[in-house]
Short mmCIF file of C-alpha atoms and ligand atoms in Angstrom, two decimals:
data_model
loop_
_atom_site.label_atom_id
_atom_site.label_comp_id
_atom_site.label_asym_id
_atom_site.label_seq_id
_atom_site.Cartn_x
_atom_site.Cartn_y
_atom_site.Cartn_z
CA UNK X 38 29.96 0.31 -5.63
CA UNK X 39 33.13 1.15 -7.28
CA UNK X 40 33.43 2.59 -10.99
CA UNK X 41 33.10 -0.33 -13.11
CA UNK X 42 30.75 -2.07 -11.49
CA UNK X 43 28.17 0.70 -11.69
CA UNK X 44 28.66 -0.40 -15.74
CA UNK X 45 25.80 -2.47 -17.04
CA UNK X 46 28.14 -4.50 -19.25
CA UNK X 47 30.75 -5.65 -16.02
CA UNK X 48 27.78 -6.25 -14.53
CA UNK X 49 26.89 -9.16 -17.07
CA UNK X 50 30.14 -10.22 -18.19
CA UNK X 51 30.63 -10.77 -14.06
CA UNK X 52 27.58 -12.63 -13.42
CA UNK X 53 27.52 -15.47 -10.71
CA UNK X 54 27.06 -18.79 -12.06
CA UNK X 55 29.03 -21.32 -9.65
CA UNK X 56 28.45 -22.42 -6.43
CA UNK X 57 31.69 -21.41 -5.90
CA UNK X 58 31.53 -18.10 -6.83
CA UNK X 59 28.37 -17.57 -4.79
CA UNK X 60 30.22 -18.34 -2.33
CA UNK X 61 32.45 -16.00 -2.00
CA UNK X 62 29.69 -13.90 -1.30
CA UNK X 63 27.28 -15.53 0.99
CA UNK X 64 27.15 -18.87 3.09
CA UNK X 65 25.73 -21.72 0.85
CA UNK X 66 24.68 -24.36 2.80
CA UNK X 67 25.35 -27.29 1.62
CA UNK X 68 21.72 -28.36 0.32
CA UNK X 69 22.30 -25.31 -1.75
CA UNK X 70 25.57 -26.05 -2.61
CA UNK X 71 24.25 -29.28 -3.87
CA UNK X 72 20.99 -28.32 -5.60
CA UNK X 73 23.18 -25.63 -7.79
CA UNK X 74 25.81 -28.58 -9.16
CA UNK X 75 22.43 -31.14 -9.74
CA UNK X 76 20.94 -28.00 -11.49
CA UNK X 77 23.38 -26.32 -13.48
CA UNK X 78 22.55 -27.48 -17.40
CA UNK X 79 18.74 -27.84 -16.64
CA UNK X 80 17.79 -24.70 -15.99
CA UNK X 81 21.24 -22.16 -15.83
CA UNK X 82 22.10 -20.23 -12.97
CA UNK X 83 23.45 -16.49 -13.54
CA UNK X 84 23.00 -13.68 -11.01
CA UNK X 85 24.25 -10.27 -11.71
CA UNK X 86 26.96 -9.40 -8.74
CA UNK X 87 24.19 -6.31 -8.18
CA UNK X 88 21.32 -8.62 -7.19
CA UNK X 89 23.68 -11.22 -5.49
CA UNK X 90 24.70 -8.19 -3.70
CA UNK X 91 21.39 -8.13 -2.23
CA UNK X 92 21.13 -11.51 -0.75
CA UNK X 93 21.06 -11.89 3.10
CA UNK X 94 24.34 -13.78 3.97
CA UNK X 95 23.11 -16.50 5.77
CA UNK X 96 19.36 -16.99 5.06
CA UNK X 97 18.61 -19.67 2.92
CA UNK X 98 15.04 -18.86 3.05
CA UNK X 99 15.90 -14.85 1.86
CA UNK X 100 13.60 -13.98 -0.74
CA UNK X 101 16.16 -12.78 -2.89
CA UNK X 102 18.01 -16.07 -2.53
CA UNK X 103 15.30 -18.01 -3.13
CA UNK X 104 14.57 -16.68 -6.43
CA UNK X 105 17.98 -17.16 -7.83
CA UNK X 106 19.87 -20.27 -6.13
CA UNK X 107 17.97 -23.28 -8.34
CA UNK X 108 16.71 -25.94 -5.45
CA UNK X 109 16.29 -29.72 -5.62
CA UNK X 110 12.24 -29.14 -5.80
CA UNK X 111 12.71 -27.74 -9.50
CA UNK X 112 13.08 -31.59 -10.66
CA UNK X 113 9.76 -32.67 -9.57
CA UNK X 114 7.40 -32.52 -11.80
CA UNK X 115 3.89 -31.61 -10.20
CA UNK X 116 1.02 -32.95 -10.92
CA UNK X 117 -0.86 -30.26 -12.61
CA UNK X 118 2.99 -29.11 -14.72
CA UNK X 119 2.36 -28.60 -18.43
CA UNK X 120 5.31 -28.00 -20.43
CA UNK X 121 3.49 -25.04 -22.47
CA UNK X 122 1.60 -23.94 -19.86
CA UNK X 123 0.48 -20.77 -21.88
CA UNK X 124 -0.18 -22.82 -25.16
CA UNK X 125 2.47 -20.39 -26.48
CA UNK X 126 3.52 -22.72 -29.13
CA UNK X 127 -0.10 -23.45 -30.11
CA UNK X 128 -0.27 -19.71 -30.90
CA UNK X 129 2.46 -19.09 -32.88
CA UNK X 130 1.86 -17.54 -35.96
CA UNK X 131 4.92 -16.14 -36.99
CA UNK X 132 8.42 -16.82 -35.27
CA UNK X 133 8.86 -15.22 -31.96
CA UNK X 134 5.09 -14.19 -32.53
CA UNK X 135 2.35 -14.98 -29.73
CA UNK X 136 -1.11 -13.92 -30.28
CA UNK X 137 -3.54 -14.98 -28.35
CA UNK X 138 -6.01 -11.82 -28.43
CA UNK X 139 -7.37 -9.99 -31.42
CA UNK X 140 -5.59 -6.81 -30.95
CA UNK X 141 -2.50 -7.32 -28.83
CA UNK X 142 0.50 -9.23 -29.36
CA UNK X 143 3.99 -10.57 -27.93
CA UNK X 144 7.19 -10.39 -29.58
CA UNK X 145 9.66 -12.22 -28.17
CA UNK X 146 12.84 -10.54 -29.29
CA UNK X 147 15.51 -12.51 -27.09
CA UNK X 148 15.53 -15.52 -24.82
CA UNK X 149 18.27 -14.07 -22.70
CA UNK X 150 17.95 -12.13 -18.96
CA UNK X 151 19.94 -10.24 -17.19
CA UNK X 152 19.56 -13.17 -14.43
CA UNK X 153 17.41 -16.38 -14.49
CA UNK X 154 14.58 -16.37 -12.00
CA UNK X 155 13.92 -19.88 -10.74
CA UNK X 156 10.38 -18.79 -11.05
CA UNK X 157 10.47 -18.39 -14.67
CA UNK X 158 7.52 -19.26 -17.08
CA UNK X 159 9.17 -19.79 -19.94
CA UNK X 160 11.98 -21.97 -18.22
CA UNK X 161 11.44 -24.26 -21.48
CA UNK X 162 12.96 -21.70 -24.03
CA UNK X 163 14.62 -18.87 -21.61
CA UNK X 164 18.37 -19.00 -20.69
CA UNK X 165 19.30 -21.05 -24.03
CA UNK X 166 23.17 -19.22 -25.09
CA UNK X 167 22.34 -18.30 -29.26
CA UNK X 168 18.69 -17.30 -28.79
CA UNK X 169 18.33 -13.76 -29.78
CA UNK X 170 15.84 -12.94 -32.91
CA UNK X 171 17.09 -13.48 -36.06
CA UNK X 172 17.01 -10.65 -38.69
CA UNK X 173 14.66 -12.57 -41.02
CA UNK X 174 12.79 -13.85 -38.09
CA UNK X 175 12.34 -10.17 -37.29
CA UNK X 176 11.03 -10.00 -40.59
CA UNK X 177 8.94 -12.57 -40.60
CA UNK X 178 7.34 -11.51 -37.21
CA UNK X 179 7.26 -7.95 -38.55
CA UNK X 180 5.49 -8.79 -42.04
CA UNK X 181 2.90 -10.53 -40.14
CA UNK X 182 2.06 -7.79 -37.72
CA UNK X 183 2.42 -5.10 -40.59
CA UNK X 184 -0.60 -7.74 -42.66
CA UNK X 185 -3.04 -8.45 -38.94
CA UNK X 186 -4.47 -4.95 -38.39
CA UNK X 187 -6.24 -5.54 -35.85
CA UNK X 188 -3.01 -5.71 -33.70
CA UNK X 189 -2.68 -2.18 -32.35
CA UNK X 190 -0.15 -3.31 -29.03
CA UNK X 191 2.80 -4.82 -29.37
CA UNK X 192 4.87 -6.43 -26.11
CA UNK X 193 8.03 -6.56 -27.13
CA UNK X 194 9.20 -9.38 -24.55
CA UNK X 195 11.55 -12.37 -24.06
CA UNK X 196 13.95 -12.79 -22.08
CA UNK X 197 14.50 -9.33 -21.61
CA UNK X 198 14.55 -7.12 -24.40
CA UNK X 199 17.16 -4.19 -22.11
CA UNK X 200 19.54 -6.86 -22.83
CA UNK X 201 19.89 -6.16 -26.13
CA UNK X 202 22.57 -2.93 -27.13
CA UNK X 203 20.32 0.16 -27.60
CA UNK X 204 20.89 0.15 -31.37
CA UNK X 205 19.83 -3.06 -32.06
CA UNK X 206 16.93 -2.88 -29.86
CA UNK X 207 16.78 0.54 -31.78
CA UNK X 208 15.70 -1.30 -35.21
CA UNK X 209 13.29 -3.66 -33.39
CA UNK X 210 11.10 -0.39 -32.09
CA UNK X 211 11.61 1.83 -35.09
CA UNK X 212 10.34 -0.91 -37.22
CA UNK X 213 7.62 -2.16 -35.30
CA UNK X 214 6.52 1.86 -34.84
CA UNK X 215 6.47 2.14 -38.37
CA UNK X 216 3.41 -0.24 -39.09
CA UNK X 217 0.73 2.65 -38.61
CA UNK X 218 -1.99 0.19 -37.07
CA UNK X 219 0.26 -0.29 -33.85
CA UNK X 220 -0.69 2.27 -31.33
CA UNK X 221 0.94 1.13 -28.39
CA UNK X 222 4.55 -0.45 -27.45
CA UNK X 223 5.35 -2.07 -24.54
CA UNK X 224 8.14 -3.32 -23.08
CA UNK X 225 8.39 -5.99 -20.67
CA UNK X 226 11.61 -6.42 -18.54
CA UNK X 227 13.31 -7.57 -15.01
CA UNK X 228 15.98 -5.15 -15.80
CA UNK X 229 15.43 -2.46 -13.40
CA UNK X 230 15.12 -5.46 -10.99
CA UNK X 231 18.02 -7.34 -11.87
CA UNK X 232 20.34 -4.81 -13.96
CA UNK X 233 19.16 -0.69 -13.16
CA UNK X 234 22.46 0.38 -14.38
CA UNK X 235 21.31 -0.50 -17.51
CA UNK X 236 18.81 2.12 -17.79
CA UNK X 237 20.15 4.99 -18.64
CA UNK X 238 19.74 8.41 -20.68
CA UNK X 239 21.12 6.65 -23.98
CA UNK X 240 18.25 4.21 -23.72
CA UNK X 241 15.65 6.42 -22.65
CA UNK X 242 16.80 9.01 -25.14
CA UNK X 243 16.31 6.05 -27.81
CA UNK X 244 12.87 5.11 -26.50
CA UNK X 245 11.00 8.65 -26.16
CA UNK X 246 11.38 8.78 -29.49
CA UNK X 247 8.80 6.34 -30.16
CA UNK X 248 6.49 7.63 -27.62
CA UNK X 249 3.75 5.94 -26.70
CA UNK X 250 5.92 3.09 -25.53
CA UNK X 251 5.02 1.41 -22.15
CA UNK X 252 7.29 -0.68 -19.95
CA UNK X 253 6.21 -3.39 -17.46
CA UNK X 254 8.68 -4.69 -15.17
CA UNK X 255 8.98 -7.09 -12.34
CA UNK X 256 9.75 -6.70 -8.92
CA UNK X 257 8.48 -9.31 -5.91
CA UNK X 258 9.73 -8.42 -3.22
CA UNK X 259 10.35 -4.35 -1.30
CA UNK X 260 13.69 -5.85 -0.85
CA UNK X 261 14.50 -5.47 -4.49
CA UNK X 262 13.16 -1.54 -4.09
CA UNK X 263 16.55 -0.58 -3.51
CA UNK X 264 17.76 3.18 -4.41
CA UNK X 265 19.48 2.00 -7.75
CA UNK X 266 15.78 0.18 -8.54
CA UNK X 267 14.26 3.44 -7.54
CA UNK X 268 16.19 5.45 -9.47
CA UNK X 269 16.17 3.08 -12.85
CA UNK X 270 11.82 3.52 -12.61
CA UNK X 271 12.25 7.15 -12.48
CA UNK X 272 14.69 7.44 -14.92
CA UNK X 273 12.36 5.81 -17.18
CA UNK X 274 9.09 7.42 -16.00
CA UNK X 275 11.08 10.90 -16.63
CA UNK X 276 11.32 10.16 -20.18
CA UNK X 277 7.54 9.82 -20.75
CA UNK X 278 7.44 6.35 -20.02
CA UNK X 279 4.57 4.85 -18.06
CA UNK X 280 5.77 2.32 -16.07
CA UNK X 281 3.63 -0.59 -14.42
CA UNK X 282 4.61 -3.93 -12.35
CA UNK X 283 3.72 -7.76 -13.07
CA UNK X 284 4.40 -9.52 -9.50
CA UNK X 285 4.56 -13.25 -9.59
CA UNK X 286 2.77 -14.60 -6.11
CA UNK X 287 5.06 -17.09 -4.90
CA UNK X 288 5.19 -19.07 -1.94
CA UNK X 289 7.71 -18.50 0.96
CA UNK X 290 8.89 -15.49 -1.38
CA UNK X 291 5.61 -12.75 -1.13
CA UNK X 292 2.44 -14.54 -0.25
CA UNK X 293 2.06 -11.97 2.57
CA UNK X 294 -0.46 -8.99 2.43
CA UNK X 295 2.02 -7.02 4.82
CA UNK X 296 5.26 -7.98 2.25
CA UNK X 297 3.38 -7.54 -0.75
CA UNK X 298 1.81 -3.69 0.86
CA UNK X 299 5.28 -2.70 1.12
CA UNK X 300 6.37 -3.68 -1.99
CA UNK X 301 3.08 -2.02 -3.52
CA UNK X 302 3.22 1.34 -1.75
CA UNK X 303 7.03 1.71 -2.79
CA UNK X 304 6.61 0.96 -6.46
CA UNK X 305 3.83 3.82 -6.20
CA UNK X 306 6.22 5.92 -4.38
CA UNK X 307 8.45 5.57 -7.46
CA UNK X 308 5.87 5.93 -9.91
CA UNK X 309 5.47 2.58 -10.46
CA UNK X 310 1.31 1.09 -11.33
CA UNK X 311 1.01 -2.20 -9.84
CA UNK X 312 -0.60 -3.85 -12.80
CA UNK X 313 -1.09 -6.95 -12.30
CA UNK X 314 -0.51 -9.98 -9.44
CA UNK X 315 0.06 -13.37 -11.29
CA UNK X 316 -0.35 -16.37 -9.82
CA UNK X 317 2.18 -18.72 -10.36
CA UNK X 318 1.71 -20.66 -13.78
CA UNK X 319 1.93 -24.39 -14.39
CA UNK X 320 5.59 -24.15 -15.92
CA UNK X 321 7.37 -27.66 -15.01
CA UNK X 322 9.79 -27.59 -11.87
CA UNK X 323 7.76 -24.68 -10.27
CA UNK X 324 4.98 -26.16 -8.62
CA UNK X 325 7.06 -25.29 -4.70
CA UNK X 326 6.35 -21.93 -6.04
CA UNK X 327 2.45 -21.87 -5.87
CA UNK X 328 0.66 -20.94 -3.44
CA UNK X 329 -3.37 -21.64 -3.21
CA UNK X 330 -5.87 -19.86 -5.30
CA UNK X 331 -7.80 -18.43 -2.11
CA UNK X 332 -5.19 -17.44 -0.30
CA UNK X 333 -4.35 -15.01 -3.35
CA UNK X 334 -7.86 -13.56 -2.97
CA UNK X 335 -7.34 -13.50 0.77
CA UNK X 336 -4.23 -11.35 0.24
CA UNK X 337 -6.36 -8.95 -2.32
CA UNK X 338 -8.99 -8.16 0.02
CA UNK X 339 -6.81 -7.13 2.41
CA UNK X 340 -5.12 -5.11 -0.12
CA UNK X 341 -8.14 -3.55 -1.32
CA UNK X 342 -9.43 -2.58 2.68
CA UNK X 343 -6.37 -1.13 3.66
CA UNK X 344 -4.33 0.80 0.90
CA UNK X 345 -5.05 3.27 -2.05
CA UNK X 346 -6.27 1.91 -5.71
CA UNK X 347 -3.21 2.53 -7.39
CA UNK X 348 -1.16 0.06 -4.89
CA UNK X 349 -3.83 -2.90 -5.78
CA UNK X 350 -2.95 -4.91 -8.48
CA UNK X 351 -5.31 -6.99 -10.63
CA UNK X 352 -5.10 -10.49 -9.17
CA UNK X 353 -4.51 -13.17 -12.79
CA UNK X 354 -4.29 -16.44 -13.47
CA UNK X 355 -2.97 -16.75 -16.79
CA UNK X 356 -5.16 -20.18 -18.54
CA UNK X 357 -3.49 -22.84 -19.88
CA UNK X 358 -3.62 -23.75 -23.58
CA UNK X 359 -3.83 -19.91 -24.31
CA UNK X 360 -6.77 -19.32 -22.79
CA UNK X 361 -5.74 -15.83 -21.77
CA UNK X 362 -5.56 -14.19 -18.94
CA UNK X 363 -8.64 -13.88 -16.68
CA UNK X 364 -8.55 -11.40 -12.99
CA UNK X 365 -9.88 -12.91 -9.54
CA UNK X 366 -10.74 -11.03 -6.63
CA UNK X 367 -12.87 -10.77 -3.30
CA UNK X 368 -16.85 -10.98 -3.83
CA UNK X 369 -17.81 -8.12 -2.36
CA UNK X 370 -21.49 -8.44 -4.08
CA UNK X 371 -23.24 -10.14 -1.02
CA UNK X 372 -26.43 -10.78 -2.75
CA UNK X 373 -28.27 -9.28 -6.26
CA UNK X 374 -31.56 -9.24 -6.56
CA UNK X 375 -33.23 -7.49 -9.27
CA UNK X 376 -33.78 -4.08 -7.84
CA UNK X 377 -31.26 -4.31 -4.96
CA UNK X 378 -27.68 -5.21 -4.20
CA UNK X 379 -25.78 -6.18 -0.83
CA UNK X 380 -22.74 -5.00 -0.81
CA UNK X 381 -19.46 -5.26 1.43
CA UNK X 382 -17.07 -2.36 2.09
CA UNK X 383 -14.01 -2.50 3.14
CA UNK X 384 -14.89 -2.52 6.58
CA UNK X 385 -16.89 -5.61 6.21
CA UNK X 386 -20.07 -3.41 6.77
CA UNK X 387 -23.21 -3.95 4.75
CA UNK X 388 -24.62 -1.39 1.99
CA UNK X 389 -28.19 -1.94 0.05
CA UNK X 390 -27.69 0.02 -3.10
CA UNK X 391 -30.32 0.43 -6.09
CA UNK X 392 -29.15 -2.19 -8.73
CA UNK X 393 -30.42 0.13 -11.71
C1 PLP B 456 -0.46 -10.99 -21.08
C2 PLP B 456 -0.50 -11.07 -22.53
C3 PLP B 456 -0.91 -9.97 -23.29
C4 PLP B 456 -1.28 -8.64 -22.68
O1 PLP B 456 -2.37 -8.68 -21.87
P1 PLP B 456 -2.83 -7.37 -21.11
O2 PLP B 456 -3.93 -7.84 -20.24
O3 PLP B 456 -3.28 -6.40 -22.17
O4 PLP B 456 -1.65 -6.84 -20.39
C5 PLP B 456 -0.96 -10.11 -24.64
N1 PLP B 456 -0.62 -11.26 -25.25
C6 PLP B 456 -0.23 -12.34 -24.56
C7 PLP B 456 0.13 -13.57 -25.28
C8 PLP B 456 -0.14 -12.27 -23.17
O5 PLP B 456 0.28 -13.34 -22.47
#
């Protein structure tokens, strides 16, 4: 890439946002061409020239594609589609605030992305133009933190917070280190995904300093494990920072053992923790998206037979109304009696083990 466009800032000022434009870069068809015009003011289209870069130029069905060009499907409204599917609002007790557990919770500090993933869960708030946190929301959120002690993590989320200039996401994690009850900040973000220009050492030179801060980020696909992806998780796992995944399972995308082992085994390789597999929530206009329940347990026990612990995920389904998150996986208890268990390894072979 030349000069300029290895700049974060180009990179977002020259995001894709027309069919036209996307164009000029790969063959629409015209399905596509007509899903973006129906879409465009429902849920926005913008694609940094990096990512769009990455699309196969004639696959409609390319994964990256497919989780950036908005299709006719996202106007249905499925069945089971809640518009809070995560009860978020329910659970607001400050602004930008979401608690939902004793001890951790989300701060939402910006409703932008780098780029909009058709996928997204909070399609119903994400993408609006003047959404980034007021300062007396901040203070708000931050007085109510500073008076709930029992909150010792704090996701700073969104949108994505890397959006933000390093100073003014600066004041957001000096201020929310301050409060001496919060022990642990983390970071969620797509930007290594979407934007890895935008790490760099000024950033990571800001963060260390507030050590221990975690970041979670977001890849789907190996596809997107490209050597500027790479190179934004080490960047940040250099500087101290332990970096995990969130993959959303979605259908036609990654509901593949073999795609999602690839993807799993190169996040390792870049010192990435799978953390957890979600599957996809009940957001409106999604429901294409999902795939069934079993087949995500399918997909973990083949994970869990064939590759090392730190590739396997935790399979979630986050509740609606705010019941939380809660982790699925294989049975591999066959039977439990009171003195004796039958259990399954990951050859399918049976064990009898002492159950005390
Ligand atoms: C996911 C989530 C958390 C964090 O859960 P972990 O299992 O600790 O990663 C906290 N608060 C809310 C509202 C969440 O959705």
């Amino acid at each position: 890439m030349a000069e300029e466009k290895e700049s974060w800032k180009w990179q977002l000022t020259h995001r894709i946002t027309t069919a036209d434009e996307l164009s000029k870069l790969i063959n629409l068809t015209p399905e596509e061409k007509a899903d973006i015009a129906e879409n465009l003011g429902f849920f926005r289209m913008a694609i940094t020239p990096y990512y769009a870069s990455l699309m196969d130029k004639d696959d409609p069905l390319c994964p990256i594609r497919m989780q950036m060009i908005p299709s006719a499907a996202e106007r249905v409204r499925g069945e089971f589609d809640l518009d809070d599917p995560l009860g978020e609002i329910k659970y607001n007790p400050a602004p930008n605030v979401v608690r939902r557990y004793p001890d951790r919770a989300l701060l939402l500090v910006t409703m932008q992305c780098a780029a909009y993933c058709r996928h997204c869960t909070r399609r119903r708030v994400v993408g609006s133009t003047d959404c980034t946190i007021t300062k007396e929301e901040l203070r708000q959120a931050l007085a109510y933190i500073e008076r709930t002690p029992e909150i010792r993590d704090v996701l700073i989320s969104g949108g994505d917070p890397f959006i933000l200039e390093t100073g003014a996401l600066e004041e957001i994690i000096a201020a929310v280190r301050a409060i001496k009850h919060v022990e642990i900040i983390r970071i969620g973000t797509r930007v290594p995904v979407m934007l890895p220009m935008r790490i760099d050492r000024e950033l990571t030179d800001m963060i260390r300093k507030y050590h221990p801060v975690w970041v979670n980020t977001h890849f789907n696909h190996p596809k997107e494990l490209t050597p500027e992806a790479i190179r934004a998780c080490e960047e940040l796992a250099d500087a101290g920072i332990p970096v995990g995944n969130q993959t959303v399972l979605l259908k036609g995308i990654n509901d593949d053992a073999e795609i999602l082992k690839k993807l799993f085994l190169g996040l390792v390789k870049a010192r990435v923790r799978p953390y957890y597999l979600f599957q996809c929530d009940l957001s409106v206009g999604i429901s294409h998206f999902r795939t069934p329940v079993e087949k995500g347990i399918e997909i973990m026990h083949s994970l869990t037979s064939s590759i090392s612990g730190y590739a396997v995920p935790k399979y979630a389904i986050d509740l609606p109304s705010g019941g939380g998150k809660v982790t699925l996986g294989y049975n591999y208890v066959v039977s439990k009696e009171e003195k004796e268990l039958v259990l399954e390894n990951y050859l399918g072979k049976l064990y009898r083990y002492p159950a005390r």
